[in-house]
CSV table of C-alpha atoms in Angstrom, one decimal:
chain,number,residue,atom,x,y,z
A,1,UNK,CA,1.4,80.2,-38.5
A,2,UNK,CA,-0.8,78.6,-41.2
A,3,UNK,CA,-4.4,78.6,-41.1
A,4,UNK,CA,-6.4,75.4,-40.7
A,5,UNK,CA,-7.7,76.2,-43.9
A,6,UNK,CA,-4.7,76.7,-45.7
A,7,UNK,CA,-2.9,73.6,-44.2
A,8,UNK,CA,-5.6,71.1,-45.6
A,9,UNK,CA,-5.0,72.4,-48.4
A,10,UNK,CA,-1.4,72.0,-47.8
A,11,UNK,CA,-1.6,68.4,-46.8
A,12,UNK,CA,-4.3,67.7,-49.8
A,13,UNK,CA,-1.9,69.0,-52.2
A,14,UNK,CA,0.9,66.8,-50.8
A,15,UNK,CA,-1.3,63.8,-51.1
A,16,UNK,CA,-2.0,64.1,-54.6
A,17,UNK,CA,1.2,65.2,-55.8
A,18,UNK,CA,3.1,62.4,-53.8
A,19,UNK,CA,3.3,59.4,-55.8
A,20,UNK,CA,0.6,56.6,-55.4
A,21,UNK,CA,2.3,54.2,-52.8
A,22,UNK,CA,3.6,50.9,-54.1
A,23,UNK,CA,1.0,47.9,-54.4
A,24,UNK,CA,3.9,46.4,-51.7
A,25,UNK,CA,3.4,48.9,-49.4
A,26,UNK,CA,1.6,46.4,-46.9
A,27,UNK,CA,4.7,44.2,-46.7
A,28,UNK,CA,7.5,46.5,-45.6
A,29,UNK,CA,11.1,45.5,-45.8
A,30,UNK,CA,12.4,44.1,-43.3
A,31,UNK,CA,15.9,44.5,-41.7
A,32,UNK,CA,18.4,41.4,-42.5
A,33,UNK,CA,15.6,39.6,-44.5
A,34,UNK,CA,16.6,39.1,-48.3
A,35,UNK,CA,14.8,40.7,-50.7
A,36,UNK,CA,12.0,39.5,-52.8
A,37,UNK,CA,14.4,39.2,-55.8
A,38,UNK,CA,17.1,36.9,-53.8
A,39,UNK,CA,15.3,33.6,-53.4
A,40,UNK,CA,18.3,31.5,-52.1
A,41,UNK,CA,19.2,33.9,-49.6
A,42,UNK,CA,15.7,34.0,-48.8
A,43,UNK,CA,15.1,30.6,-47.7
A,44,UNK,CA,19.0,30.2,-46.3
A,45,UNK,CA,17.6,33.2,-44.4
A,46,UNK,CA,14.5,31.4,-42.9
A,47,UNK,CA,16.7,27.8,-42.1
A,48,UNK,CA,19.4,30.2,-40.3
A,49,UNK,CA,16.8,32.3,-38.4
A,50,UNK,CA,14.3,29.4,-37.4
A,51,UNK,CA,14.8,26.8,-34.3
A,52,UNK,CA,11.8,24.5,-35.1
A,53,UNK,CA,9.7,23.1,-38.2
A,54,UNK,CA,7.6,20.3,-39.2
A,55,UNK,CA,9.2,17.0,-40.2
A,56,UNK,CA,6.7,14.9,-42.5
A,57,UNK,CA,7.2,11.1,-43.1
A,58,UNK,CA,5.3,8.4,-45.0
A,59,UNK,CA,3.4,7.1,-41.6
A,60,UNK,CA,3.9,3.4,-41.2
A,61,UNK,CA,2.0,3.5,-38.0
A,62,UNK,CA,-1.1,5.0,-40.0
A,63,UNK,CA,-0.7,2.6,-43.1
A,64,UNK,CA,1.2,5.1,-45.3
A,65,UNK,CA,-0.1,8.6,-44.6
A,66,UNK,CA,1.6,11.6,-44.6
A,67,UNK,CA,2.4,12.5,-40.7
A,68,UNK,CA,4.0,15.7,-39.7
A,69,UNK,CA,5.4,16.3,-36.6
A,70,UNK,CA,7.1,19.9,-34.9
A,71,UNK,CA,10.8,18.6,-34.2
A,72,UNK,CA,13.6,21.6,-33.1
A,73,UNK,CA,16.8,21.7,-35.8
A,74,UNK,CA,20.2,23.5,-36.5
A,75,UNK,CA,21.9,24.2,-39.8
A,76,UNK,CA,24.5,25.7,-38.0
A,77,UNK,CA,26.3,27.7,-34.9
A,78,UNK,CA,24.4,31.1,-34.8
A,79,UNK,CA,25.5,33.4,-37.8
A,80,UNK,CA,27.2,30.5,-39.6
A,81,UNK,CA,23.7,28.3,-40.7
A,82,UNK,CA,25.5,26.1,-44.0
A,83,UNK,CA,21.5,25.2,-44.7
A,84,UNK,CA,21.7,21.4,-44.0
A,85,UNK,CA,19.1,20.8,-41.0
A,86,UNK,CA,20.0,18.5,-38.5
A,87,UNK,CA,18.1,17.2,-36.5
A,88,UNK,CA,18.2,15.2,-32.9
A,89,UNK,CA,15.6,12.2,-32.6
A,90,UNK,CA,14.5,9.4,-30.9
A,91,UNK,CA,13.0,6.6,-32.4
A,92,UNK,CA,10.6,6.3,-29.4
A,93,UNK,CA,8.9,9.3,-31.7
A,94,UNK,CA,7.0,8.3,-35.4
A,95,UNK,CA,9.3,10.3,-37.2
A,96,UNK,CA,12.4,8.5,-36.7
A,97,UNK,CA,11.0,4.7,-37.3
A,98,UNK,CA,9.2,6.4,-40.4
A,99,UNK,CA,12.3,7.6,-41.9
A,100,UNK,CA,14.4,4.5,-40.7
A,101,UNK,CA,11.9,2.6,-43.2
A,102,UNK,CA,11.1,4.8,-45.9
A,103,UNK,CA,13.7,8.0,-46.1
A,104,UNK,CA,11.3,10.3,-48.1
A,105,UNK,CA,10.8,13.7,-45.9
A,106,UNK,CA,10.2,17.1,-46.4
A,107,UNK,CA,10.5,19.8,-43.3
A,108,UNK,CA,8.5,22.8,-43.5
A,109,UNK,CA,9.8,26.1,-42.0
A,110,UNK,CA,7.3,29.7,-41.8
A,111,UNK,CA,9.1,33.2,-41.7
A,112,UNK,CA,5.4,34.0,-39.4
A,113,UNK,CA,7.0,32.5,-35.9
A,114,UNK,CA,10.1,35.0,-36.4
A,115,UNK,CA,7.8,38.0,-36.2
A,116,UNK,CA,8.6,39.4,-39.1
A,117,UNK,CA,5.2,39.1,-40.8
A,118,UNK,CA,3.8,41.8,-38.7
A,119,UNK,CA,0.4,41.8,-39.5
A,120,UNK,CA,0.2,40.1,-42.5
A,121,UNK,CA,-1.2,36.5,-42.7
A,122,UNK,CA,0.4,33.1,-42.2
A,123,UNK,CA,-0.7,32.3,-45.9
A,124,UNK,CA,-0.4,35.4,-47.3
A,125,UNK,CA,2.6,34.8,-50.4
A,126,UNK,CA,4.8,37.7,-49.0
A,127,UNK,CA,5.3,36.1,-46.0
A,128,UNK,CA,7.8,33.8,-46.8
A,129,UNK,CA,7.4,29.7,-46.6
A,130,UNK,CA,10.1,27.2,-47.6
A,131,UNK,CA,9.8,23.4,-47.5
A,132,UNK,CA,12.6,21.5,-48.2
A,133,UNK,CA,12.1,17.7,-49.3
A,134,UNK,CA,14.8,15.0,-49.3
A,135,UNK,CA,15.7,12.1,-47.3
A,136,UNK,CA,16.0,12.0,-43.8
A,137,UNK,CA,19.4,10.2,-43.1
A,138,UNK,CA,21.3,9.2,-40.2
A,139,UNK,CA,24.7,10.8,-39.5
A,140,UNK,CA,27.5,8.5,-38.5
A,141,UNK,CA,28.3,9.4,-35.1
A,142,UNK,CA,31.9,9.1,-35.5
A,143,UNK,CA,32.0,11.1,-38.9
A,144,UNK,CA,33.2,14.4,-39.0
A,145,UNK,CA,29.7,15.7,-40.1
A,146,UNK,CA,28.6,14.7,-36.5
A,147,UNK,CA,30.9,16.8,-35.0
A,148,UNK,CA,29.6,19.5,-36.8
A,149,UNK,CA,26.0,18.8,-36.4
A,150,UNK,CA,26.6,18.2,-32.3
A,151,UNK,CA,27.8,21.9,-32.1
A,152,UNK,CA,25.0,23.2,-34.7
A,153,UNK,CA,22.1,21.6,-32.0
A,154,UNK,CA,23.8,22.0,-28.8
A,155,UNK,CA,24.4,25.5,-29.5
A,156,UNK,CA,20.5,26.4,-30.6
A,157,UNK,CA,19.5,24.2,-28.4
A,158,UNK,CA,20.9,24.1,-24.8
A,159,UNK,CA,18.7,21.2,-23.2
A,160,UNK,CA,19.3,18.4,-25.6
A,161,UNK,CA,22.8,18.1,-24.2
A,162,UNK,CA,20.7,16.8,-21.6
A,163,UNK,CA,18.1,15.0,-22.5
A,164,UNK,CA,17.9,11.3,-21.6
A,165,UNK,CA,20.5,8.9,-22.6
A,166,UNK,CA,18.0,5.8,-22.2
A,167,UNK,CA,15.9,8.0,-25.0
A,168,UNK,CA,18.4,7.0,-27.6
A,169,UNK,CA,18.6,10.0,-29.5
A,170,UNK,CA,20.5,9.9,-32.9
A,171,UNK,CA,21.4,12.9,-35.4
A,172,UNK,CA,19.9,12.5,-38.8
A,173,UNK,CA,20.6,14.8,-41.7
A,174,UNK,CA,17.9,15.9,-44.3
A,175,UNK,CA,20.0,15.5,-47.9
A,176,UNK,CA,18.0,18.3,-50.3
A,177,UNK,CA,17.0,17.4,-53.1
A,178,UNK,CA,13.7,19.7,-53.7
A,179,UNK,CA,13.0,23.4,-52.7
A,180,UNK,CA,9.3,25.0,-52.7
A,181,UNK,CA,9.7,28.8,-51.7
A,182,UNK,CA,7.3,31.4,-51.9
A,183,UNK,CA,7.8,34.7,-50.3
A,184,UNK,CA,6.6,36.8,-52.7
A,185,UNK,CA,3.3,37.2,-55.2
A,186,UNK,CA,3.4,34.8,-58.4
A,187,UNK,CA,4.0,31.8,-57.3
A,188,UNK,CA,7.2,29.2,-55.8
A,189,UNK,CA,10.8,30.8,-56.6
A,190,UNK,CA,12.8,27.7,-58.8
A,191,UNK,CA,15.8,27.2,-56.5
A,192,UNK,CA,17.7,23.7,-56.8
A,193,UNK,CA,19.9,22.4,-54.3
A,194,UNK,CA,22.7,23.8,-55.6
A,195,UNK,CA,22.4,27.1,-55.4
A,196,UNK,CA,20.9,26.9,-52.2
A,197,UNK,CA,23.5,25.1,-50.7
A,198,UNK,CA,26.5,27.2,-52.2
A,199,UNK,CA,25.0,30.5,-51.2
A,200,UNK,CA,27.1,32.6,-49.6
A,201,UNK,CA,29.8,30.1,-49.9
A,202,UNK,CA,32.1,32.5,-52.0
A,203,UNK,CA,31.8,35.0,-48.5
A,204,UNK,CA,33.1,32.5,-46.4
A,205,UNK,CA,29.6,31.9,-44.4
A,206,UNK,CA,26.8,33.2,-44.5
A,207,UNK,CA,25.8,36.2,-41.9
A,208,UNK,CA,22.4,37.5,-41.4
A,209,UNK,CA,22.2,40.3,-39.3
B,1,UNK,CA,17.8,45.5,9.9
B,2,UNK,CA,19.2,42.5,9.6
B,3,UNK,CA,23.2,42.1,9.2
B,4,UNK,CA,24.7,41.0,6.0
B,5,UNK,CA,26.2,37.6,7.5
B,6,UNK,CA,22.8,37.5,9.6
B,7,UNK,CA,20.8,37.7,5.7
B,8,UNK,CA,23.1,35.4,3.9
B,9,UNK,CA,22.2,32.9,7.0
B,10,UNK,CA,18.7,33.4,6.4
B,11,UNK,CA,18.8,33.0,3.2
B,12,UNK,CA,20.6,29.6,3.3
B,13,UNK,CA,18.7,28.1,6.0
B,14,UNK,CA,15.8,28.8,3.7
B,15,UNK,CA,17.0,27.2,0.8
B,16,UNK,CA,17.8,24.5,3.4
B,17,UNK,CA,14.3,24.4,4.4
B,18,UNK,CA,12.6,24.5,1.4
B,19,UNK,CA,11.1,21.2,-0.3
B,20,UNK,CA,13.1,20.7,-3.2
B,21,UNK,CA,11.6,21.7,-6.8
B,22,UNK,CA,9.6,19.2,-8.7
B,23,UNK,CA,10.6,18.1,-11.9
B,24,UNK,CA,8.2,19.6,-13.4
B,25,UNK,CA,9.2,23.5,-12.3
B,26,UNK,CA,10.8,24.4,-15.8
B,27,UNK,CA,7.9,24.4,-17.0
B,28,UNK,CA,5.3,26.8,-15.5
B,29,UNK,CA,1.4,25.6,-15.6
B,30,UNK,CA,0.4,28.5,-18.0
B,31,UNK,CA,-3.0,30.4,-17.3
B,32,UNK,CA,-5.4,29.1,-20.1
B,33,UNK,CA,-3.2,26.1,-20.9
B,34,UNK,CA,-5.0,23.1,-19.6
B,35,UNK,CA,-3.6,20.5,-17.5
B,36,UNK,CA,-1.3,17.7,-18.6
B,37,UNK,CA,-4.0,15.5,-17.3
B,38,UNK,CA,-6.5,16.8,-20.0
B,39,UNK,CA,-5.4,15.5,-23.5
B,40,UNK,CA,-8.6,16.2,-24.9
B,41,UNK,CA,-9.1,19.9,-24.1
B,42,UNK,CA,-5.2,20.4,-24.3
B,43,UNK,CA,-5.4,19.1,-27.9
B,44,UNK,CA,-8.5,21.6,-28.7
B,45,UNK,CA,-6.6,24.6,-26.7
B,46,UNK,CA,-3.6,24.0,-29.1
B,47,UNK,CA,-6.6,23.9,-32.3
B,48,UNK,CA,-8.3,26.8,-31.0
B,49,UNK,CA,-5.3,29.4,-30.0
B,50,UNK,CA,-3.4,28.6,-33.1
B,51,UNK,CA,-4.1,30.6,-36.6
B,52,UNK,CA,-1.7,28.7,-38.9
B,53,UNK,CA,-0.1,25.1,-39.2
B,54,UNK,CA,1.4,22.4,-41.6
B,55,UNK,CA,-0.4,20.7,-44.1
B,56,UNK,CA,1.2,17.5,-45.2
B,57,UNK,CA,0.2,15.7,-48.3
B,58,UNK,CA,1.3,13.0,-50.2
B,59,UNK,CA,3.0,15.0,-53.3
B,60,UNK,CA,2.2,14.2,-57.4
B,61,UNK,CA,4.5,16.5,-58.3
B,62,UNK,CA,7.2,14.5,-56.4
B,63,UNK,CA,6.2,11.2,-56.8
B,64,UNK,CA,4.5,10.4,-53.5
B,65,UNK,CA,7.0,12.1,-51.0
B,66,UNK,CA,5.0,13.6,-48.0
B,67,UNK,CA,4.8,17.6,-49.0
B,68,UNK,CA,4.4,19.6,-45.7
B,69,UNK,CA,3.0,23.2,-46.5
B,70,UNK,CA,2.1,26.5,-44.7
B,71,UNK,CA,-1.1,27.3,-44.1
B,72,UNK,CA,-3.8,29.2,-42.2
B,73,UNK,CA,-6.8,27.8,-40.7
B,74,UNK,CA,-9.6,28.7,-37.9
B,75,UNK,CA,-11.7,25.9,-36.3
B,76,UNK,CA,-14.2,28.7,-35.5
B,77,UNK,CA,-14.6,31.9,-34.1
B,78,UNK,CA,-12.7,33.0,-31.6
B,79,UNK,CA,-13.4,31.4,-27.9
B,80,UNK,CA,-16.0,28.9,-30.1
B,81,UNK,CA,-13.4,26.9,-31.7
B,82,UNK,CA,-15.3,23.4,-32.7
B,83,UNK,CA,-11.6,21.7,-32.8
B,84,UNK,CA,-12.3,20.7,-37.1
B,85,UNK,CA,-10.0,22.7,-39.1
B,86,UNK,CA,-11.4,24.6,-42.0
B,87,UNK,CA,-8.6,25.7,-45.1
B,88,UNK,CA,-9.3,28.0,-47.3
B,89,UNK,CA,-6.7,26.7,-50.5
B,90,UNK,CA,-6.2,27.3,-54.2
B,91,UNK,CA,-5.1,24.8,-56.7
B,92,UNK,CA,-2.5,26.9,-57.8
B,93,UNK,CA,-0.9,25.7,-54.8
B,94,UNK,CA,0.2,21.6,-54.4
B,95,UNK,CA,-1.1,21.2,-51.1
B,96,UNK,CA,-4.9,21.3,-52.7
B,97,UNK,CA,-4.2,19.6,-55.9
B,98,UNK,CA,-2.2,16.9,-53.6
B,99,UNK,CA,-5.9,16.5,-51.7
B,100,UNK,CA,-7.7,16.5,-54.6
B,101,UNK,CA,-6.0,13.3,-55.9
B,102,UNK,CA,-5.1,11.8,-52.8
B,103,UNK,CA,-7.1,13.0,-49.4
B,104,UNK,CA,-4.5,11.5,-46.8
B,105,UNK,CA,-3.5,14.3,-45.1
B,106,UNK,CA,-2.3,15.6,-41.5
B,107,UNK,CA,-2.1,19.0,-39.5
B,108,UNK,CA,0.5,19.6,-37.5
B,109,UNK,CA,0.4,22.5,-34.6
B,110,UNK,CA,2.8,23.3,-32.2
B,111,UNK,CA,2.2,25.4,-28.8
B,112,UNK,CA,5.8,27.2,-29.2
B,113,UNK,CA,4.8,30.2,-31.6
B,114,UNK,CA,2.1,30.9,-29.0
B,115,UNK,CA,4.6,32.0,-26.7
B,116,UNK,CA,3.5,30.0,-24.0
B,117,UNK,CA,6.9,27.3,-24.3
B,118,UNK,CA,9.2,30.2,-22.2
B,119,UNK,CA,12.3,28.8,-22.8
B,120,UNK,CA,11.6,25.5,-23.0
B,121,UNK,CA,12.6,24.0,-26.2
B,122,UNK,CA,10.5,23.7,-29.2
B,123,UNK,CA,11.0,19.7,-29.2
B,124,UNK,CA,10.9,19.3,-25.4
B,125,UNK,CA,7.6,17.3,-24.7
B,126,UNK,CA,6.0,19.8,-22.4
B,127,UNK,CA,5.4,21.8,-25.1
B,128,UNK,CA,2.8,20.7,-26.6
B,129,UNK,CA,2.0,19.7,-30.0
B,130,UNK,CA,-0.4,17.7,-31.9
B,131,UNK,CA,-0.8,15.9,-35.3
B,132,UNK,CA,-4.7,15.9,-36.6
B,133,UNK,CA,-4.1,13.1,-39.4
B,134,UNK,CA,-7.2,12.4,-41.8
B,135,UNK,CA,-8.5,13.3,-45.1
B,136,UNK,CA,-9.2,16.4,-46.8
B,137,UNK,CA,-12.3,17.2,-47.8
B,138,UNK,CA,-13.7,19.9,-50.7
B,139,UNK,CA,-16.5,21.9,-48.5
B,140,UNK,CA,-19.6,22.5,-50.8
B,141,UNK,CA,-20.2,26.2,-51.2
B,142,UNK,CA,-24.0,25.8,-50.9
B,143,UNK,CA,-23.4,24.0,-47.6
B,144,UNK,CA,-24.2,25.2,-44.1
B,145,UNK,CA,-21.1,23.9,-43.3
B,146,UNK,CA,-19.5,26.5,-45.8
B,147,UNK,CA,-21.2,29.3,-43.7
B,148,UNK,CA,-19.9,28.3,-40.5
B,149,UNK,CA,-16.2,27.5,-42.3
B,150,UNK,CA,-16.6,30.9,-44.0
B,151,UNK,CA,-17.5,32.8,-40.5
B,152,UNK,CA,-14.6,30.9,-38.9
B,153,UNK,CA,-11.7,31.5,-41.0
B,154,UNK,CA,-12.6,35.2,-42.3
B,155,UNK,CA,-12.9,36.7,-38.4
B,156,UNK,CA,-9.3,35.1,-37.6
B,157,UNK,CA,-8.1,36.0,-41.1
B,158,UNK,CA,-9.7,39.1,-42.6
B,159,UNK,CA,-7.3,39.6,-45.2
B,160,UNK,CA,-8.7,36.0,-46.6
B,161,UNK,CA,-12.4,37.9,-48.2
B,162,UNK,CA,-10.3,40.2,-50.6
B,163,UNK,CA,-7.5,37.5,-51.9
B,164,UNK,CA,-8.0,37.5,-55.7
B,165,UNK,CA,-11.1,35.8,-57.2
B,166,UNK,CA,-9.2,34.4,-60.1
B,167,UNK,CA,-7.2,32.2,-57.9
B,168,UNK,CA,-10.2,30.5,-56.8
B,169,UNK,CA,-9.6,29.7,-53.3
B,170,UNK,CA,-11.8,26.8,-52.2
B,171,UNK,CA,-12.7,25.5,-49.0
B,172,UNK,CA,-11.4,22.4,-47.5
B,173,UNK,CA,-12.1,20.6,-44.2
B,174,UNK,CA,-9.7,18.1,-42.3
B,175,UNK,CA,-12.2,15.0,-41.5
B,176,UNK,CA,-9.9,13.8,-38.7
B,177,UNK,CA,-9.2,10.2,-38.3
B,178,UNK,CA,-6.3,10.4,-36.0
B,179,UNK,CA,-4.5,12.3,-32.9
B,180,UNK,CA,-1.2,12.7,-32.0
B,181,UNK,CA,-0.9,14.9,-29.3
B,182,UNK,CA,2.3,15.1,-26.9
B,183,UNK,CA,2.2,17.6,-23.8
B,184,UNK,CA,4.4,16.1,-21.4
B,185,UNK,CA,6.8,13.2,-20.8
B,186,UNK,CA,5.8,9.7,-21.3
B,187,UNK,CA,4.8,9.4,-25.2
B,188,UNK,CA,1.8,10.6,-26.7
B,189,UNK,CA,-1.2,10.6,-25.2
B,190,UNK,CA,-4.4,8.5,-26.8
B,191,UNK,CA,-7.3,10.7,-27.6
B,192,UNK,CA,-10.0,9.4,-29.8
B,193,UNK,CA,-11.5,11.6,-32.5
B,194,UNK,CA,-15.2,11.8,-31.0
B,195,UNK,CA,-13.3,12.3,-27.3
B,196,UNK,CA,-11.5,15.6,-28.9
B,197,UNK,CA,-14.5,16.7,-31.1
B,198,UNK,CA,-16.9,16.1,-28.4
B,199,UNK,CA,-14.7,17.9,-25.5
B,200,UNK,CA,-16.5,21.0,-24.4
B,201,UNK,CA,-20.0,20.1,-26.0
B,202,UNK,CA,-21.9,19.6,-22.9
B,203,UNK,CA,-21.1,23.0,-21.9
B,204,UNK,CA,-22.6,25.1,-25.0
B,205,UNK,CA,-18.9,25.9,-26.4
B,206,UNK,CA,-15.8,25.5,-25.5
B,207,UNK,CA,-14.0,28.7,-23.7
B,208,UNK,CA,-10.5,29.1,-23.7
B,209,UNK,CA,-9.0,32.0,-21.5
């Protein structure tokens, strides 16, 4: 058995021959999250794992102010997100008469409600943001695309099936047209629609574990 | 003991018996959560329990489409929450260069990454969420409002104090105009600013469980 005197030396050696850890060692991989380096599987990552965000408008009801409001979305069945959200509103809510007069919207999602931040802050850069801006349009209930968006809400979201009829509630679609990702140090990741929207096409869909 | 038949008897006449549910039983009256009959102190519960939110602005870098971004905030120290949100923001970020040319801004918070939803959905109005719309104000550093700000947001964020100098975060305050708060069915409840910044001051602070 070693002596007490001969292990601390034994654990001080080890500490300074081990290499210094990383400057990242306060954000730790996680498991299914993309790495820093793959920025439109990043923030197809966060619209696949998230259920809710914040929908801002240009507020008529407050003479043209910005107005966010937390609204629940889908950009997909489980597993098979496409990273269109869809969303299920009522014009009884701001949001909808907002958008139904002036389309310009961006929805804001946080990796920090997943749980995958740990202890990190909300606002600290490595854990990840993404805000998507666009217009907010309504989907032709008799289109194909409402099919589609139907099963991508009803599935993550159980209780709208439900929810009242005399509530009027119609599926809009945000069309992307701007991304603003950060999830890492030095600054947003340049991501355009395209390659957002066409990741993981090549594999058929897109699975996050 | 009771026979099987005897139990299963029982059991039904109980269910017989029984009052039926309210409406309201899917969603439980959590402890600390106050009533749907108190929008005030519901709306300073959500301000005060919460450590992040969306900031929306009204974007120059995309021509005037409302920007919503992540960010973390503290209206105080904890269990002293005053119900203004302080930001601490650099202008390497849009959100502060957005305020700086154009203060319109709102705060959105949701009660769903509190935990306290259950299963209900994020969107479902009994879980509660509120919209602090306004304008965003630069705090001056010589203030004793920059004390208080400073106290607040470094006890709930302590990583905040060693975030690099040479990004020059700056201090910013939401001078709220406007509430939006919905926490249960029948469309949002009206809540003046001096009602929700007022709430709690006769009794010293304001203590949420």
């Amino acid at each position: 058995m070693l002596s007490p005197n001969l292990l601390a030396f034994a654990v001080a050696a080890l500490l300074v021959l081990l290499p210094p850890a990383p400057a990242v060692a306060a954000r730790p991989i996680i498991a299914g999250k993309p790495g820093p380096s793959e920025a439109a599987a990043t923030a197809r990552w966060l619209a696949a794992q998230n259920t809710w965000g914040v929908l801002s408008t240009i507020s008529s009801d407050l003479g043209g102010a910005p107005f966010g409001n937390v609204v629940s979305y889908s950009d997909g069945v489980p597993g098979e997100g496409r990273g269109i959200p869809y969303f299920y509103l009522t014009t009884l809510d701001p949001t909808a008469r907002d958008a139904l007069e002036d389309e310009r919207t961006s929805f804001t999602l946080s990796e920090f409600p997943l749980g995958t931040c740990g202890k990190i802050d909300p606002e600290n850069p490595t854990c990840a943001k993404l805000t998507l801006t666009g217009k907010l349009k309504l989907v032709d209930l008799q289109s194909s695309d409402a099919d589609l968006a139907k099963l991508a809400l009803f599935t993550k979201h159980p209780e709208m099936k439900d929810w009242p009829k005399n509530h009027h509630f119609q599926i809009f679609k945000l069309e992307i047209e701007n991304l603003f990702l950060i999830d890492w140090f030095g600054g947003p990741k340049p991501i355009s629609p395209s390659e957002y929207l066409k990741y993981g096409r090549d594999k058929g869909s897109v699975k996050f574990s």
